XYZ file of C-alpha atoms in Angstrom:
595
model
C -83.933 114.160 -91.065
C -81.395 111.540 -89.917
C -80.390 108.357 -91.762
C -81.067 105.392 -89.483
C -80.565 102.188 -91.464
C -79.439 101.019 -94.929
C -80.642 97.578 -96.102
C -79.022 96.093 -99.251
C -80.094 92.913 -101.118
C -78.643 91.657 -104.425
C -76.795 94.960 -104.991
C -73.358 94.362 -106.508
C -71.387 92.216 -104.027
C -74.233 92.015 -101.459
C -75.918 88.872 -102.807
C -77.657 88.225 -99.493
C -79.671 90.769 -97.582
C -77.403 92.935 -95.422
C -78.351 95.727 -93.034
C -76.067 98.673 -92.177
C -77.205 100.663 -89.118
C -76.211 104.339 -88.844
C -76.140 105.207 -85.126
C -75.934 108.781 -83.648
C -72.367 110.107 -83.671
C -69.651 108.876 -86.020
C -70.127 105.553 -87.809
C -67.334 104.070 -89.878
C -66.651 100.962 -91.958
C -63.131 99.574 -91.917
C -61.882 96.813 -94.168
C -59.383 95.801 -96.830
C -59.576 96.718 -100.451
C -62.400 94.949 -102.302
C -64.514 94.199 -99.252
C -67.386 96.417 -100.513
C -66.892 99.734 -98.704
C -67.429 101.716 -101.911
C -70.504 99.549 -102.730
C -72.193 100.836 -99.560
C -71.657 104.471 -100.650
C -72.914 103.641 -104.170
C -75.949 101.889 -102.703
C -76.700 105.031 -100.691
C -76.346 107.246 -103.759
C -78.359 104.769 -105.904
C -81.334 104.725 -103.520
C -81.301 108.577 -103.474
C -81.990 108.634 -107.242
C -78.657 108.275 -109.087
C -79.406 107.920 -112.816
C -75.896 107.570 -114.247
C -74.583 104.041 -114.738
C -71.029 105.407 -114.957
C -71.402 106.881 -111.460
C -72.187 103.303 -110.392
C -69.021 102.126 -112.163
C -70.956 100.139 -114.750
C -71.888 100.109 -118.433
C -75.631 99.870 -117.728
C -77.899 100.196 -114.758
C -78.480 96.410 -114.752
C -74.793 96.035 -113.773
C -75.706 96.949 -110.164
C -77.458 93.522 -109.867
C -75.315 90.701 -108.505
C -73.755 89.008 -111.558
C -72.873 85.723 -109.850
C -69.630 84.067 -108.802
C -67.975 80.690 -108.817
C -70.199 79.370 -106.031
C -73.292 81.605 -106.268
C -75.694 82.081 -109.200
C -76.605 85.526 -110.469
C -79.693 87.408 -109.274
C -82.436 88.911 -111.375
C -83.166 91.879 -109.141
C -81.528 94.181 -106.606
C -83.098 96.270 -103.857
C -81.794 98.994 -101.529
C -83.903 100.465 -98.701
C -82.921 103.590 -96.665
C -84.728 104.307 -93.391
C -84.959 107.998 -92.372
C -85.987 109.444 -88.990
C -88.464 112.297 -89.646
C -89.506 112.992 -86.056
C -88.909 116.741 -86.588
C -91.189 116.764 -89.641
C -88.559 118.314 -91.941
C -89.554 116.202 -94.937
C -91.463 118.034 -97.675
C -95.107 117.386 -98.374
C -96.673 114.929 -98.586
C -94.161 113.109 -96.370
C -93.837 115.719 -93.574
C -96.450 114.138 -91.266
C -94.815 110.682 -91.261
C -92.293 110.092 -88.404
C -90.312 107.486 -90.294
C -89.646 107.279 -93.996
C -88.432 104.161 -95.759
C -87.216 104.932 -99.289
C -86.861 101.792 -101.412
C -85.467 101.379 -104.927
C -85.781 98.061 -106.729
C -84.464 97.107 -110.135
C -85.446 93.990 -112.155
C -83.166 92.827 -114.908
C -84.347 94.240 -118.237
C -87.364 96.072 -116.714
C -85.905 99.202 -115.033
C -86.238 100.674 -111.510
C -89.209 101.417 -109.259
C -89.256 103.761 -106.226
C -91.396 103.419 -103.127
C -91.730 105.591 -100.023
C -93.321 103.722 -97.084
C -94.673 101.149 -99.583
C -96.320 103.720 -101.884
C -94.909 103.888 -105.420
C -93.529 107.349 -106.326
C -91.533 108.987 -109.111
C -87.759 109.214 -109.164
C -88.198 113.002 -109.268
C -90.113 112.886 -105.943
C -87.274 110.985 -104.266
C -84.625 113.385 -105.663
C -86.562 116.444 -104.368
C -87.034 114.722 -100.969
C -83.248 114.416 -100.517
C -82.543 117.808 -102.119
C -84.707 119.483 -99.438
C -82.562 117.679 -96.867
C -79.415 119.263 -98.413
C -78.173 115.956 -99.796
C -78.735 113.715 -102.764
C -77.089 111.322 -105.149
C -74.773 114.029 -106.489
C -74.336 115.879 -103.201
C -70.775 117.018 -102.278
C -71.533 115.767 -98.800
C -71.009 112.244 -100.133
C -67.252 112.343 -100.424
C -65.654 109.717 -102.518
C -62.025 109.038 -103.272
C -60.345 112.040 -104.951
C -63.311 114.347 -104.416
C -61.409 116.719 -102.005
C -58.887 117.606 -104.693
C -61.792 118.059 -107.137
C -63.444 120.506 -104.743
C -60.259 122.505 -104.361
C -59.892 122.782 -108.114
C -63.619 123.168 -108.769
C -65.058 125.969 -110.844
C -67.101 128.727 -109.240
C -70.334 127.138 -110.429
C -69.532 123.876 -108.609
C -68.509 125.780 -105.494
C -71.791 127.695 -105.675
C -73.682 124.394 -105.849
C -71.857 123.291 -102.699
C -72.779 126.499 -100.892
C -76.423 126.294 -102.017
C -76.589 122.724 -100.775
C -75.115 123.826 -97.449
C -77.713 126.600 -97.308
C -80.520 124.091 -97.995
C -81.802 125.702 -101.207
C -80.971 122.876 -103.637
C -84.530 121.615 -103.517
C -85.766 125.096 -104.368
C -83.614 125.129 -107.492
C -85.075 121.769 -108.503
C -88.598 122.982 -107.900
C -87.861 126.222 -109.782
C -86.563 124.224 -112.750
C -89.660 122.045 -112.694
C -91.885 125.145 -112.381
C -90.089 126.770 -115.322
C -90.711 123.623 -117.370
C -94.388 123.693 -116.434
C -94.641 127.415 -117.254
C -93.056 126.764 -120.676
C -95.422 123.859 -121.280
C -98.352 126.075 -120.221
C -97.226 128.778 -122.651
C -97.044 126.223 -125.432
C -100.527 124.996 -124.475
C -101.835 128.573 -124.529
C -100.429 129.071 -128.023
C -102.081 125.832 -129.097
C -105.345 126.990 -127.520
C -105.147 130.214 -129.526
C -104.640 128.179 -132.696
C -107.529 125.897 -131.747
C -109.750 128.914 -131.022
C -108.994 130.368 -134.466
C -109.687 126.971 -136.082
C -112.913 126.643 -134.108
C -113.996 130.120 -135.231
C -113.379 129.120 -138.823
C -115.202 125.820 -138.276
C -118.077 127.690 -136.615
C -118.447 129.985 -139.625
C -118.328 126.991 -141.966
C -120.875 125.140 -139.839
C -123.167 128.171 -139.912
C -123.028 128.184 -143.692
C -123.632 124.453 -143.755
C -126.521 124.888 -141.312
C -128.125 127.400 -143.678
C -127.552 125.014 -146.577
C -128.949 122.151 -144.519
C -132.066 124.186 -143.686
C -132.501 124.940 -147.375
C -131.864 121.280 -148.175
C -134.486 120.177 -145.652
C -137.002 122.533 -147.198
C -136.201 121.296 -150.707
C -136.165 117.698 -149.481
C -139.623 118.211 -147.950
C -140.877 119.536 -151.297
C -139.250 116.672 -153.135
C -140.735 114.128 -150.729
C -144.152 115.662 -151.258
C -143.729 115.495 -155.030
C -142.361 111.957 -154.767
C -145.329 110.992 -152.613
C -147.747 112.434 -155.180
C -145.901 110.666 -157.981
C -145.774 107.360 -156.141
C -149.473 107.621 -155.250
C -150.350 108.278 -158.885
C -148.246 105.354 -160.038
C -149.607 103.202 -157.229
C -153.167 104.015 -158.339
C -152.247 103.032 -161.896
C -150.584 99.830 -160.675
C -153.605 99.034 -158.490
C -155.945 99.576 -161.462
C -153.737 97.303 -163.577
C -153.718 94.741 -160.764
C -157.522 94.911 -160.513
C -157.814 94.411 -164.266
C -155.423 91.490 -164.074
C -157.371 90.076 -161.117
C -160.631 90.417 -163.097
C -159.057 88.666 -166.061
C -157.711 86.005 -163.734
C -161.199 85.566 -162.212
C -162.667 85.132 -165.715
C -159.936 82.664 -166.554
C -160.612 80.781 -163.318
C -164.366 80.692 -164.132
C -163.610 79.393 -167.618
C -161.247 76.866 -166.075
C -163.933 75.709 -163.633
C -166.457 75.360 -166.470
C -163.953 73.355 -168.496
C -163.202 71.207 -165.448
C -166.930 70.567 -164.943
C -167.340 69.615 -168.612
C -164.309 67.358 -168.388
C -165.652 65.796 -165.184
C -169.039 65.153 -166.810
C -167.358 63.657 -169.872
C -165.159 61.507 -167.663
C -168.200 60.320 -165.693
C -170.094 59.528 -168.917
C -167.079 57.644 -170.203
C -166.898 55.722 -166.912
C -170.615 54.821 -167.152
C -170.213 53.749 -170.769
C -167.188 51.724 -169.811
C -169.161 50.101 -166.969
C -172.084 49.320 -169.347
C -169.892 47.861 -172.048
C -167.742 45.794 -169.689
C -170.307 42.886 -169.344
C -170.859 42.896 -173.110
C -167.127 42.789 -173.654
C -166.861 39.916 -171.199
C -169.727 38.051 -172.932
C -168.132 38.734 -176.313
C -164.792 37.475 -175.033
C -166.453 34.338 -173.560
C -168.373 33.666 -176.802
C -165.201 34.205 -178.807
C -163.375 31.764 -176.551
C -166.169 29.143 -176.817
C -166.386 29.638 -180.562
C -162.666 29.178 -180.910
C -162.691 26.076 -178.712
C -165.644 24.608 -180.652
C -164.001 25.398 -183.962
C -160.889 23.571 -182.775
C -163.029 20.614 -181.574
C -164.923 20.571 -184.912
C -161.673 20.476 -186.857
C -160.391 17.677 -184.616
C -163.665 15.733 -184.973
C -163.658 16.234 -188.746
C -160.195 14.707 -188.844
C -161.352 11.826 -186.580
C -164.422 11.316 -188.823
C -162.273 11.086 -191.921
C -159.973 8.638 -190.141
C -162.965 6.582 -188.938
C -164.473 6.501 -192.409
C -161.149 5.411 -193.866
C -160.920 2.729 -191.158
C -164.476 1.550 -191.930
C -163.660 1.376 -195.613
C -160.507 -0.618 -194.929
C -162.279 -2.970 -192.486
C -165.153 -3.511 -194.978
C -162.593 -4.472 -197.608
C -160.931 -6.843 -195.120
C -164.319 -8.460 -194.304
C -165.041 -8.930 -197.957
C -161.597 -10.445 -198.537
C -162.070 -12.737 -195.500
C -165.513 -13.820 -196.771
C -163.971 -14.708 -200.113
C -161.171 -16.617 -198.361
C -163.746 -18.402 -196.193
C -165.785 -19.435 -199.244
C -162.654 -20.653 -201.005
C -161.461 -22.598 -197.956
C -164.961 -24.039 -197.485
C -164.879 -25.250 -201.097
C -161.491 -26.765 -200.564
C -162.735 -28.362 -197.332
C -165.654 -29.910 -199.228
C -163.265 -31.195 -201.870
C -161.010 -32.662 -199.180
C -164.002 -34.268 -197.445
C -165.154 -35.831 -200.731
C -161.627 -37.042 -201.457
C -161.405 -38.531 -197.924
C -164.684 -40.364 -198.450
C -163.487 -41.744 -201.781
C -160.209 -42.826 -200.173
C -162.086 -44.584 -197.410
C -164.114 -46.440 -200.006
C -160.971 -47.351 -201.875
C -159.290 -48.542 -198.648
C -162.295 -50.732 -197.916
C -162.204 -52.150 -201.406
C -158.460 -52.732 -201.103
C -158.886 -54.494 -197.791
C -161.616 -56.678 -199.277
C -159.480 -57.383 -202.257
C -156.508 -58.129 -199.955
C -158.551 -60.537 -198.004
C -159.800 -62.200 -201.192
C -156.398 -62.476 -202.864
C -153.411 -63.047 -200.578
C -151.055 -63.141 -203.546
C -151.653 -59.569 -204.153
C -150.759 -58.700 -200.556
C -147.488 -56.936 -201.286
C -149.050 -54.987 -204.020
C -152.010 -54.223 -201.892
C -149.819 -53.408 -198.913
C -147.906 -51.057 -201.140
C -151.144 -49.605 -202.345
C -152.362 -49.480 -198.708
C -149.238 -47.753 -197.676
C -149.651 -45.334 -200.544
C -153.252 -44.858 -199.617
C -152.260 -44.371 -195.932
C -149.704 -41.841 -196.994
C -152.310 -40.156 -199.176
C -154.749 -40.253 -196.270
C -152.123 -38.783 -193.928
C -151.356 -36.150 -196.485
C -155.048 -35.447 -196.818
C -155.316 -35.289 -193.016
C -152.503 -32.811 -192.898
C -154.088 -30.767 -195.614
C -157.403 -30.918 -193.746
C -155.729 -29.866 -190.516
C -154.002 -27.024 -192.375
C -157.237 -26.036 -193.961
C -158.971 -26.271 -190.560
C -156.255 -24.052 -189.060
C -156.636 -21.606 -191.883
C -160.377 -21.676 -191.464
C -159.979 -21.067 -187.707
C -157.555 -18.224 -188.398
C -159.932 -16.853 -190.997
C -162.788 -17.099 -188.518
C -160.681 -15.381 -185.811
C -159.712 -12.660 -188.301
C -163.344 -12.313 -189.287
C -164.347 -12.002 -185.632
C -161.586 -9.430 -185.034
C -162.591 -7.530 -188.160
C -166.205 -7.673 -187.033
C -165.199 -6.314 -183.621
C -163.096 -3.586 -185.203
C -165.928 -2.781 -187.551
C -168.327 -2.534 -184.614
C -165.878 -0.335 -182.744
C -165.392 1.841 -185.823
C -169.141 2.063 -186.282
C -169.506 3.041 -182.581
C -166.765 5.675 -182.950
C -168.473 6.893 -186.091
C -171.750 7.167 -184.202
C -170.056 9.046 -181.384
C -168.333 11.395 -183.828
C -171.603 12.028 -185.609
C -173.296 12.739 -182.232
C -170.457 15.089 -181.309
C -170.730 16.767 -184.686
C -174.421 17.212 -184.062
C -173.728 18.781 -180.630
C -171.036 21.031 -182.121
C -173.428 22.107 -184.814
C -176.037 22.898 -182.176
C -173.507 24.883 -180.157
C -172.306 26.629 -183.293
C -175.877 27.484 -184.107
C -176.269 28.858 -180.580
C -173.021 30.875 -180.670
C -172.670 32.012 -184.263
C -174.813 34.872 -185.598
C -178.187 33.517 -186.666
C -178.737 33.896 -190.357
C -182.446 34.212 -189.883
C -183.643 37.805 -189.403
C -185.934 36.730 -186.616
C -183.098 35.710 -184.263
C -181.670 39.185 -183.531
C -180.437 38.717 -179.933
C -176.790 38.674 -180.937
C -177.426 41.537 -183.368
C -178.890 43.596 -180.570
C -175.893 42.729 -178.410
C -173.513 43.733 -181.173
C -175.486 46.912 -181.747
C -175.296 47.646 -178.013
C -171.553 47.015 -178.140
C -171.199 49.324 -181.161
C -173.328 51.982 -179.442
C -171.275 51.672 -176.271
C -168.089 51.961 -178.287
C -169.411 55.039 -180.079
C -170.405 56.503 -176.712
C -166.912 55.769 -175.403
C -165.378 57.413 -178.446
C -167.663 60.445 -178.013
C -166.803 60.591 -174.303
C -163.105 60.299 -175.156
C -163.475 63.134 -177.684
C -165.408 65.216 -175.135
C -162.741 64.532 -172.535
C -159.994 65.519 -174.990
C -161.908 68.697 -175.803
C -162.392 69.370 -172.094
C -158.687 68.818 -171.476
C -157.863 71.188 -174.335
C -160.300 73.743 -172.889
C -158.759 73.228 -169.464
C -155.246 73.714 -170.902
C -156.388 76.900 -172.643
C -158.017 78.117 -169.441
C -154.859 77.323 -167.479
C -152.772 79.147 -170.056
C -155.115 82.152 -169.774
C -154.921 81.950 -165.977
C -151.139 81.768 -166.072
C -151.020 84.701 -168.473
C -153.308 86.662 -166.140
C -151.134 85.707 -163.149
C -148.030 86.770 -165.075
C -149.677 90.104 -165.877
C -150.655 90.476 -162.239
C -147.101 89.668 -161.100
C -145.675 92.089 -163.656
C -148.086 94.791 -162.504
C -147.167 94.117 -158.861
C -143.465 94.205 -159.698
C -143.961 97.430 -161.627
C -145.842 98.905 -158.679
C -142.966 97.909 -156.374
C -140.409 99.317 -158.775
C -142.374 102.552 -159.159
C -142.212 102.962 -155.403
C -138.425 103.407 -155.656
C -138.324 105.683 -158.651
C -137.464 109.335 -158.212
C -138.511 110.602 -161.659
C -141.455 112.946 -162.249
C -144.651 112.863 -164.337
C -147.241 115.232 -165.529
C -148.245 117.734 -162.892
C -144.598 118.557 -162.069
C -143.285 121.962 -163.123
C -140.157 120.653 -164.895
C -140.458 117.083 -166.259
C -137.142 115.179 -166.467
C -135.363 114.415 -169.716
C -136.170 110.714 -169.140
C -139.780 111.451 -170.156
C -138.653 112.262 -173.732
C -135.896 109.662 -174.108
C -136.748 106.344 -175.774
C -133.986 103.715 -176.289
C -134.264 101.008 -178.896
C -135.161 97.545 -177.500
C -132.138 95.991 -175.823
C -130.276 99.290 -175.217
C -132.019 100.277 -171.961
C -129.148 99.019 -169.798
C -126.565 100.828 -171.959
C -128.517 104.100 -171.677
C -128.821 103.705 -167.900
C -125.095 102.985 -167.585
C -124.142 105.959 -169.779
C -126.419 108.649 -168.270
C -127.756 107.219 -164.979
C -129.153 109.870 -162.631
C -128.420 112.597 -165.205
C -131.682 111.614 -166.920
C -133.526 113.130 -163.939
C -132.335 116.606 -164.957
C -134.983 118.674 -166.774
C -134.911 120.148 -170.265
C -136.361 123.497 -169.146
C -133.626 126.098 -168.427
C -135.694 127.390 -165.514
C -135.112 124.163 -163.587
C -132.372 123.901 -160.982
C -130.610 121.175 -163.017
C -131.251 121.081 -166.756
C -129.724 119.965 -170.048
C -128.384 122.985 -171.979
C -127.175 121.125 -175.083
C -123.989 121.709 -177.071
C -122.595 121.388 -180.564
C -120.355 118.357 -180.871
C -118.543 116.771 -183.787
C -118.826 112.983 -183.748
C -115.464 111.502 -182.768
C -113.615 108.919 -184.817
C -114.624 105.678 -183.121
C -112.400 102.579 -183.429
C -113.766 99.525 -185.177
C -116.167 97.654 -182.908
C -117.645 100.761 -181.207
C -121.158 101.948 -182.161
C -122.399 105.454 -181.176
C -125.169 105.266 -178.590
C -126.992 108.112 -180.407
C -127.847 105.652 -183.227
C -129.878 103.536 -180.781
C -131.629 106.187 -178.683
C -134.368 108.672 -179.598
C -133.644 111.757 -177.463
C -134.088 115.569 -177.503
C -131.326 117.636 -179.163
C -130.091 118.817 -175.749
C -128.697 115.284 -175.181
C -127.173 114.949 -178.663
C -123.621 115.896 -177.621
C -123.632 113.489 -174.667
C -124.981 110.609 -176.740
C -122.665 111.402 -179.661
C -119.584 111.025 -177.416
C -120.817 107.730 -175.937
C -120.359 104.395 -177.719
C -121.534 100.836 -177.120
C -119.019 97.979 -177.366
C -119.072 94.256 -176.716
C -118.019 93.273 -173.216
C -115.176 91.136 -174.583
C -113.799 94.057 -176.665
C -114.059 96.637 -173.858
C -110.529 96.285 -172.397
C -108.989 96.308 -175.899
C -110.917 99.357 -177.152
C -110.650 101.368 -173.936
C -107.091 102.480 -174.705
C -108.120 103.603 -178.225
C -111.008 105.867 -177.203
C -110.722 109.488 -178.468
C -110.457 112.345 -175.999
C -113.716 113.120 -174.161
C -115.408 109.880 -175.260
C -117.010 107.215 -173.078
């Protein structure tokens, strides 16, 4: 195998991709110090599988990545590719058939290195063996560095032997032998582990055989138990079904009684409705008659008051007419007196005039007497006029009184007619006192009968409702019994206890807790109650002598609340019942062996 080309990218000072061709013959690199000559040799050693960071003159393997400079940023990865001419097919399998090999190593910062040969990812060990078979490698003496000649001269025999073996081309065989020795050691360790596993499997196989025998016995016992459970559950199911049938029969009777009560109530309600319909017109007529009677009574009272007022007015007007008649008679007498006086005065005036004409000398005296007579005549005229005015006023008052009297008499007649009509209406509305007029009595009797029928219907309806309530209560009680029987049948389906017919009845059959202590007994003994009392049973209560412990205050022995066989006496004696609130406090004070 011949090295043909070395391509470097991002490795130490080679920030950009650079390619170094290795032509046939002697190839050299000449340059000043620091130009990167040593970096090319380290790149060649690095791509051949160097694993030491110190050999790369760094503290860590990430130091081979370009760290940046004043004008260039750092890189995050570095890659070196070495192209090898394998035309002679000297490369080991599986690379021997490929004419050209390109070995590539790439490192990413913080992620480690990856190796590829012709693009296929391989292990670092594969690359190291590839170059070891070619008598070279990362640590090969053929890669001479500065000061290595003096090291070879002063090397120990082992190092010189390594140089000779590399020159002889057996370095790869040593690597393969070391790897084979590691595999043989690992195989020996695996064989020892297989022996241990075989012994463990033998032990497990023996245990599994025992468990298989136990499982077969368990299956047989489980089959027997299932058969017994099935018989028990069938027996209990038959009892539950009989109880359910009895409850259903009772419920049917209750439903029939309920239907009868409903029919009676319906009939009573219908009769009450008919009675109500029959009495409704009578009630309406009674209400109308009561309204008319009330209105007529009010009108009668009003008319009685008007009649009294009219009678008082008639009395007053009659008195006024009588007083006016007396005034008229008195004024008429006075008018007659005035008329007689006027006639006498006229006669005297005529005599005076005749005397005046006969005796002129008496003229002044006569004139004075004439004047006196004229004055007396004028005074009489005034008195006559006053009397005439009074007479006219008296006549007008008499006419007005007569008119008022006529009006009062008309009002009185109208009031009396109204009173007569009211009396007739009262006679028509009020109950007739005569036994022959019994229409209203019959109506009242019908009303009373209807009311009694309504009361009877109401009583019948109340009785029907009470019967219906009783029937519903009986039906609910029957339904509750049916539900309880169904629940008991469902609960019996999950029980695992035994009954008569089983060879060894459980202790539960002879244990009877006081009311309210069932949950405490179940919590204290639980599935242990399924154990039998017969010593021939697989699991049975043997009984023991036990002295009652000294219980703290607040704890009551469970044995005082449970009736049980003597075999359970010790267990019950060492079990106490406490209040839930006192449990945490009394738990620390329980005597030894107590629950």
